Amino acid sequence: MRVLLVEDEEKIANAVKRGLELKGYAVDTVADSDTGLSYAVDPDYDIIILDRMLPGSKDGLDIARQARAEGQKAPILILTARGSVEDKVEGLNAGVDDYLVKPFSFSELVARMQALLRRPPVPTSSVLSYADLTLDPAKYEVTRGGKPIKLSNKEFALLEYFIRHSEQILTKDMIINHVWNEDAIVMPNTVEVYIGYLRSKIDRIFPDQPPLINTIRGFGYKLSR
Ligand code: CA
């Protein structure tokens, strides 16, 4: 997998590059935004990591926006010292797929990258499905085996995250970061509680079907058959 890393902090750039290369990624690093943009339009990259604040005439979001406008399809992850909801909305509007707030751990960066790289292309239908589950984000409807299921907002968001990342191990941290916003204070056992609610609604009431939300001991959870 070919990675573009646009990061002006040399220490971070070098550490990330070295770490990713040990994992078999091919990494190009660039330290300023103008050179960064000229690289970021290259369709050969499988994933692009952009620091938000960069020297030069642009910031990371400008690069993302322009690269998308020029047809870049690769997932884009932004590294940012800022992590407000407004920043994230701005980022999503710029075509960014994920955020990592500095300081971040290398293992979290890798986990996020792998999740982005596994993400299937945007489906043409807005209805998501896995096994006999369906979830319609627009109509806010969930069914299992054709039977409607009522979920709370958080349960719905959690299930949507699971379906979008089916058959992938999701750690509690990943779940917290994707289902709750930056302002929320979420403890790992809060995740367990919500997983419990979700299980009671989509698994326990279908005792004849295999449970779909599975615990991967020591790692997290996985939506799988
Ligand atoms: Ca920077």
mmCIF file of C-alpha atoms and ligand atoms in Angstrom:
data_model
loop_
_atom_site.group_PDB
_atom_site.id
_atom_site.type_symbol
_atom_site.label_atom_id
_atom_site.label_comp_id
_atom_site.label_asym_id
_atom_site.label_seq_id
_atom_site.Cartn_x
_atom_site.Cartn_y
_atom_site.Cartn_z
ATOM 1 C CA MET A 1 0.000 0.000 0.000
ATOM 2 C CA ARG A 2 1.311 3.382 -1.007
ATOM 3 C CA VAL A 3 0.998 6.148 1.577
ATOM 4 C CA LEU A 4 1.428 9.900 1.258
ATOM 5 C CA LEU A 5 2.255 11.644 4.522
ATOM 6 C CA VAL A 6 2.219 15.450 4.509
ATOM 7 C CA GLU A 7 3.601 16.521 7.880
ATOM 8 C CA ASP A 8 5.965 19.358 8.705
ATOM 9 C CA GLU A 9 7.017 18.104 12.128
ATOM 10 C CA GLU A 10 10.093 16.149 11.173
ATOM 11 C CA LYS A 11 10.098 13.960 14.267
ATOM 12 C CA ILE A 12 6.523 12.820 13.713
ATOM 13 C CA ALA A 13 7.031 12.391 9.967
ATOM 14 C CA ASN A 14 10.134 10.270 10.456
ATOM 15 C CA ALA A 15 8.635 8.144 13.226
ATOM 16 C CA VAL A 16 5.434 7.471 11.287
ATOM 17 C CA LYS A 17 7.318 6.733 8.069
ATOM 18 C CA ARG A 18 9.670 4.330 9.828
ATOM 19 C CA GLY A 19 6.816 2.608 11.644
ATOM 20 C CA LEU A 20 4.666 2.226 8.542
ATOM 21 C CA GLU A 21 7.583 0.974 6.470
ATOM 22 C CA LEU A 22 8.209 -1.726 9.064
ATOM 23 C CA LYS A 23 4.629 -2.783 8.441
ATOM 24 C CA GLY A 24 5.248 -2.980 4.714
ATOM 25 C CA TYR A 25 3.727 0.294 3.571
ATOM 26 C CA ALA A 26 5.531 2.402 0.968
ATOM 27 C CA VAL A 27 5.608 5.916 2.388
ATOM 28 C CA ASP A 28 6.377 9.257 0.736
ATOM 29 C CA THR A 29 6.761 12.209 3.086
ATOM 30 C CA VAL A 30 6.354 15.858 2.198
ATOM 31 C CA ALA A 31 6.794 18.752 4.637
ATOM 32 C CA ASP A 32 4.948 21.691 3.065
ATOM 33 C CA SER A 33 1.451 22.219 1.746
ATOM 34 C CA ASP A 34 2.232 23.284 -1.817
ATOM 35 C CA THR A 35 4.413 20.262 -2.540
ATOM 36 C CA GLY A 36 1.860 18.243 -0.579
ATOM 37 C CA LEU A 37 -0.930 19.190 -2.978
ATOM 38 C CA SER A 38 1.155 18.340 -6.021
ATOM 39 C CA TYR A 39 1.644 14.846 -4.554
ATOM 40 C CA ALA A 40 -1.898 14.458 -3.223
ATOM 41 C CA VAL A 41 -3.503 14.480 -6.679
ATOM 42 C CA ASP A 42 -1.492 11.375 -7.653
ATOM 43 C CA PRO A 43 -3.957 8.484 -8.134
ATOM 44 C CA ASP A 44 -1.294 5.949 -7.151
ATOM 45 C CA TYR A 45 -1.709 6.656 -3.456
ATOM 46 C CA ASP A 46 -3.863 4.179 -1.553
ATOM 47 C CA ILE A 47 -4.226 6.461 1.442
ATOM 48 C CA ILE A 48 -3.282 10.052 2.238
ATOM 49 C CA ILE A 49 -2.419 11.396 5.675
ATOM 50 C CA LEU A 50 -2.426 15.179 5.999
ATOM 51 C CA ASP A 51 -1.373 17.295 8.911
ATOM 52 C CA ARG A 52 -3.893 20.076 9.367
ATOM 53 C CA MET A 53 -1.478 22.965 10.014
ATOM 54 C CA LEU A 54 1.260 23.168 7.405
ATOM 55 C CA PRO A 55 3.738 25.730 6.117
ATOM 56 C CA GLY A 56 2.981 27.101 2.670
ATOM 57 C CA SER A 57 -0.146 28.654 1.201
ATOM 58 C CA LYS A 58 -2.604 25.925 2.235
ATOM 59 C CA ASP A 59 -3.628 23.809 5.167
ATOM 60 C CA GLY A 60 -4.416 20.104 5.218
ATOM 61 C CA LEU A 61 -8.103 20.671 4.503
ATOM 62 C CA ASP A 62 -7.311 22.793 1.432
ATOM 63 C CA ILE A 63 -5.169 19.957 0.133
ATOM 64 C CA ALA A 64 -7.981 17.464 0.778
ATOM 65 C CA ARG A 65 -10.565 19.673 -0.934
ATOM 66 C CA GLN A 66 -8.424 20.288 -4.009
ATOM 67 C CA ALA A 67 -7.271 16.697 -4.291
ATOM 68 C CA ARG A 68 -10.917 15.524 -4.164
ATOM 69 C CA ALA A 69 -11.867 18.161 -6.745
ATOM 70 C CA GLU A 70 -9.178 16.710 -9.005
ATOM 71 C CA GLY A 71 -10.585 13.209 -8.609
ATOM 72 C CA GLN A 72 -8.509 11.735 -5.793
ATOM 73 C CA LYS A 73 -10.462 8.718 -4.508
ATOM 74 C CA ALA A 74 -8.061 7.441 -1.848
ATOM 75 C CA PRO A 75 -9.125 7.716 1.792
ATOM 76 C CA ILE A 76 -7.821 10.860 3.460
ATOM 77 C CA LEU A 77 -6.979 11.031 7.139
ATOM 78 C CA ILE A 78 -6.246 14.349 8.825
ATOM 79 C CA LEU A 79 -3.889 14.767 11.769
ATOM 80 C CA THR A 80 -4.977 17.694 13.843
ATOM 81 C CA ALA A 81 -4.304 19.336 17.141
ATOM 82 C CA ARG A 82 -7.870 20.562 17.007
ATOM 83 C CA GLY A 83 -10.722 18.171 17.480
ATOM 84 C CA SER A 84 -13.935 20.128 17.776
ATOM 85 C CA VAL A 85 -17.163 19.013 16.163
ATOM 86 C CA GLU A 86 -16.996 22.054 13.845
ATOM 87 C CA ASP A 87 -13.540 21.012 12.680
ATOM 88 C CA LYS A 88 -14.816 17.541 11.900
ATOM 89 C CA VAL A 89 -17.823 18.857 9.961
ATOM 90 C CA GLU A 90 -15.518 21.160 8.022
ATOM 91 C CA GLY A 91 -13.255 18.194 7.350
ATOM 92 C CA LEU A 92 -16.069 15.967 6.125
ATOM 93 C CA ASN A 93 -17.183 18.741 3.798
ATOM 94 C CA ALA A 94 -13.629 18.892 2.465
ATOM 95 C CA GLY A 95 -13.768 15.174 1.650
ATOM 96 C CA VAL A 96 -11.808 13.914 4.633
ATOM 97 C CA ASP A 97 -12.599 10.363 5.771
ATOM 98 C CA ASP A 98 -11.179 10.303 9.261
ATOM 99 C CA TYR A 99 -9.466 12.363 11.896
ATOM 100 C CA LEU A 100 -6.766 11.658 14.405
ATOM 101 C CA VAL A 101 -6.167 14.210 17.128
ATOM 102 C CA LYS A 102 -2.547 14.872 18.115
ATOM 103 C CA PRO A 103 -0.866 13.518 20.094
ATOM 104 C CA PHE A 104 -1.886 10.116 18.756
ATOM 105 C CA SER A 105 -0.513 6.632 19.240
ATOM 106 C CA PHE A 106 1.076 4.919 16.282
ATOM 107 C CA SER A 107 -1.061 1.835 16.816
ATOM 108 C CA GLU A 108 -4.217 3.936 16.607
ATOM 109 C CA LEU A 109 -3.008 5.526 13.381
ATOM 110 C CA VAL A 110 -2.412 2.075 11.897
ATOM 111 C CA ALA A 111 -5.800 0.814 13.086
ATOM 112 C CA ARG A 112 -7.551 3.822 11.533
ATOM 113 C CA MET A 113 -5.634 3.447 8.282
ATOM 114 C CA GLN A 114 -6.455 -0.227 8.039
ATOM 115 C CA ALA A 115 -10.122 0.496 8.658
ATOM 116 C CA LEU A 116 -10.116 3.153 5.916
ATOM 117 C CA LEU A 117 -8.337 0.845 3.514
ATOM 118 C CA ARG A 118 -10.898 -1.896 4.107
ATOM 119 C CA ARG A 119 -13.820 0.449 3.642
ATOM 120 C CA PRO A 120 -15.875 -0.606 0.648
ATOM 121 C CA PRO A 121 -16.627 1.958 -2.050
ATOM 122 C CA VAL A 122 -19.645 4.139 -1.280
ATOM 123 C CA PRO A 123 -22.731 2.008 -1.993
ATOM 124 C CA THR A 124 -25.218 3.317 -4.528
ATOM 125 C CA SER A 125 -28.147 2.415 -2.301
ATOM 126 C CA SER A 126 -28.302 4.251 0.981
ATOM 127 C CA VAL A 127 -29.601 1.133 2.770
ATOM 128 C CA LEU A 128 -26.840 -0.744 4.535
ATOM 129 C CA SER A 129 -27.105 -4.440 5.193
ATOM 130 C CA TYR A 130 -25.294 -7.318 6.790
ATOM 131 C CA ALA A 131 -26.598 -10.889 6.972
ATOM 132 C CA ASP A 132 -30.356 -10.487 7.559
ATOM 133 C CA LEU A 133 -29.922 -7.006 9.099
ATOM 134 C CA THR A 134 -30.765 -3.820 7.225
ATOM 135 C CA LEU A 135 -30.223 -0.237 8.303
ATOM 136 C CA ASP A 136 -31.506 2.792 6.421
ATOM 137 C CA PRO A 137 -29.615 5.903 7.602
ATOM 138 C CA ALA A 138 -31.977 8.224 5.748
ATOM 139 C CA LYS A 139 -35.238 6.766 7.085
ATOM 140 C CA TYR A 140 -33.755 5.776 10.399
ATOM 141 C CA GLU A 141 -35.065 2.226 10.091
ATOM 142 C CA VAL A 142 -33.556 -1.072 11.150
ATOM 143 C CA THR A 143 -34.834 -4.566 10.437
ATOM 144 C CA ARG A 144 -33.670 -8.082 11.131
ATOM 145 C CA GLY A 145 -35.156 -10.861 9.034
ATOM 146 C CA GLY A 146 -37.638 -8.275 7.764
ATOM 147 C CA LYS A 147 -38.832 -7.496 11.289
ATOM 148 C CA PRO A 148 -38.615 -3.802 12.296
ATOM 149 C CA ILE A 149 -36.408 -3.010 15.305
ATOM 150 C CA LYS A 150 -36.616 0.202 17.301
ATOM 151 C CA LEU A 151 -33.262 1.613 18.409
ATOM 152 C CA SER A 152 -32.237 4.718 20.335
ATOM 153 C CA ASN A 153 -30.002 7.294 18.583
ATOM 154 C CA LYS A 154 -26.827 5.901 20.087
ATOM 155 C CA GLU A 155 -27.777 2.286 19.420
ATOM 156 C CA PHE A 156 -28.540 3.242 15.834
ATOM 157 C CA ALA A 157 -25.183 5.016 15.447
ATOM 158 C CA LEU A 158 -23.404 2.054 16.994
ATOM 159 C CA LEU A 159 -25.113 -0.431 14.682
ATOM 160 C CA GLU A 160 -24.404 1.771 11.660
ATOM 161 C CA TYR A 161 -20.722 1.829 12.605
ATOM 162 C CA PHE A 162 -20.756 -1.974 12.973
ATOM 163 C CA ILE A 163 -22.448 -2.531 9.619
ATOM 164 C CA ARG A 164 -20.127 -0.116 7.823
ATOM 165 C CA HIS A 165 -17.208 -2.044 9.328
ATOM 166 C CA SER A 166 -18.657 -5.553 9.318
ATOM 167 C CA GLU A 167 -16.250 -8.437 9.901
ATOM 168 C CA GLN A 168 -13.655 -6.019 11.270
ATOM 169 C CA ILE A 169 -12.549 -5.964 14.875
ATOM 170 C CA LEU A 170 -13.622 -2.685 16.443
ATOM 171 C CA THR A 171 -11.881 -1.705 19.664
ATOM 172 C CA LYS A 172 -13.696 0.209 22.366
ATOM 173 C CA ASP A 173 -11.564 3.248 21.531
ATOM 174 C CA MET A 174 -12.553 3.037 17.874
ATOM 175 C CA ILE A 175 -16.195 2.771 18.859
ATOM 176 C CA ILE A 176 -15.893 5.722 21.242
ATOM 177 C CA ASN A 177 -14.177 7.824 18.599
ATOM 178 C CA HIS A 178 -16.699 7.018 15.902
ATOM 179 C CA VAL A 179 -19.955 6.920 17.791
ATOM 180 C CA TRP A 180 -19.430 9.702 20.293
ATOM 181 C CA ASN A 181 -18.203 13.168 19.484
ATOM 182 C CA GLU A 182 -15.074 14.765 20.824
ATOM 183 C CA ASP A 183 -16.924 16.627 23.565
ATOM 184 C CA ALA A 184 -18.390 13.494 25.096
ATOM 185 C CA ILE A 185 -16.680 11.844 28.038
ATOM 186 C CA VAL A 186 -17.086 8.158 27.384
ATOM 187 C CA MET A 187 -15.741 5.377 29.553
ATOM 188 C CA PRO A 188 -14.951 1.958 28.078
ATOM 189 C CA ASN A 189 -17.749 0.437 30.179
ATOM 190 C CA THR A 190 -20.220 2.835 28.537
ATOM 191 C CA VAL A 191 -19.425 1.023 25.298
ATOM 192 C CA GLU A 192 -20.131 -2.320 27.002
ATOM 193 C CA VAL A 193 -23.464 -1.003 28.211
ATOM 194 C CA TYR A 194 -24.519 0.105 24.721
ATOM 195 C CA ILE A 195 -23.280 -3.128 23.182
ATOM 196 C CA GLY A 196 -25.513 -4.877 25.724
ATOM 197 C CA TYR A 197 -28.540 -2.790 24.691
ATOM 198 C CA LEU A 198 -27.871 -3.464 21.041
ATOM 199 C CA ARG A 199 -27.435 -7.200 21.613
ATOM 200 C CA SER A 200 -30.721 -7.420 23.449
ATOM 201 C CA LYS A 201 -32.485 -5.811 20.474
ATOM 202 C CA ILE A 202 -30.811 -7.433 17.503
ATOM 203 C CA ASP A 203 -29.524 -10.762 18.822
ATOM 204 C CA ARG A 204 -31.331 -11.927 21.946
ATOM 205 C CA ILE A 205 -34.796 -11.596 20.483
ATOM 206 C CA PHE A 206 -33.769 -13.823 17.579
ATOM 207 C CA PRO A 207 -32.625 -16.939 19.477
ATOM 208 C CA ASP A 208 -32.875 -19.110 16.365
ATOM 209 C CA GLN A 209 -30.392 -16.952 14.480
ATOM 210 C CA PRO A 210 -26.653 -16.840 15.146
ATOM 211 C CA PRO A 211 -25.666 -13.772 17.207
ATOM 212 C CA LEU A 212 -24.159 -11.081 14.983
ATOM 213 C CA ILE A 213 -22.378 -8.930 17.579
ATOM 214 C CA ASN A 214 -19.445 -10.961 18.762
ATOM 215 C CA THR A 215 -16.911 -10.219 21.471
ATOM 216 C CA ILE A 216 -13.307 -10.696 20.452
ATOM 217 C CA ARG A 217 -11.721 -11.192 23.842
ATOM 218 C CA GLY A 218 -8.913 -8.750 24.551
ATOM 219 C CA PHE A 219 -9.542 -6.740 21.370
ATOM 220 C CA GLY A 220 -13.099 -5.543 21.049
ATOM 221 C CA TYR A 221 -16.141 -6.463 19.026
ATOM 222 C CA LYS A 222 -16.964 -7.694 15.576
ATOM 223 C CA LEU A 223 -20.144 -7.845 13.538
ATOM 224 C CA SER A 224 -19.915 -11.292 11.999
ATOM 225 C CA ARG A 225 -21.940 -14.385 11.258
HETATM 226 CA CA CA B 1 1.987 20.972 11.458
#
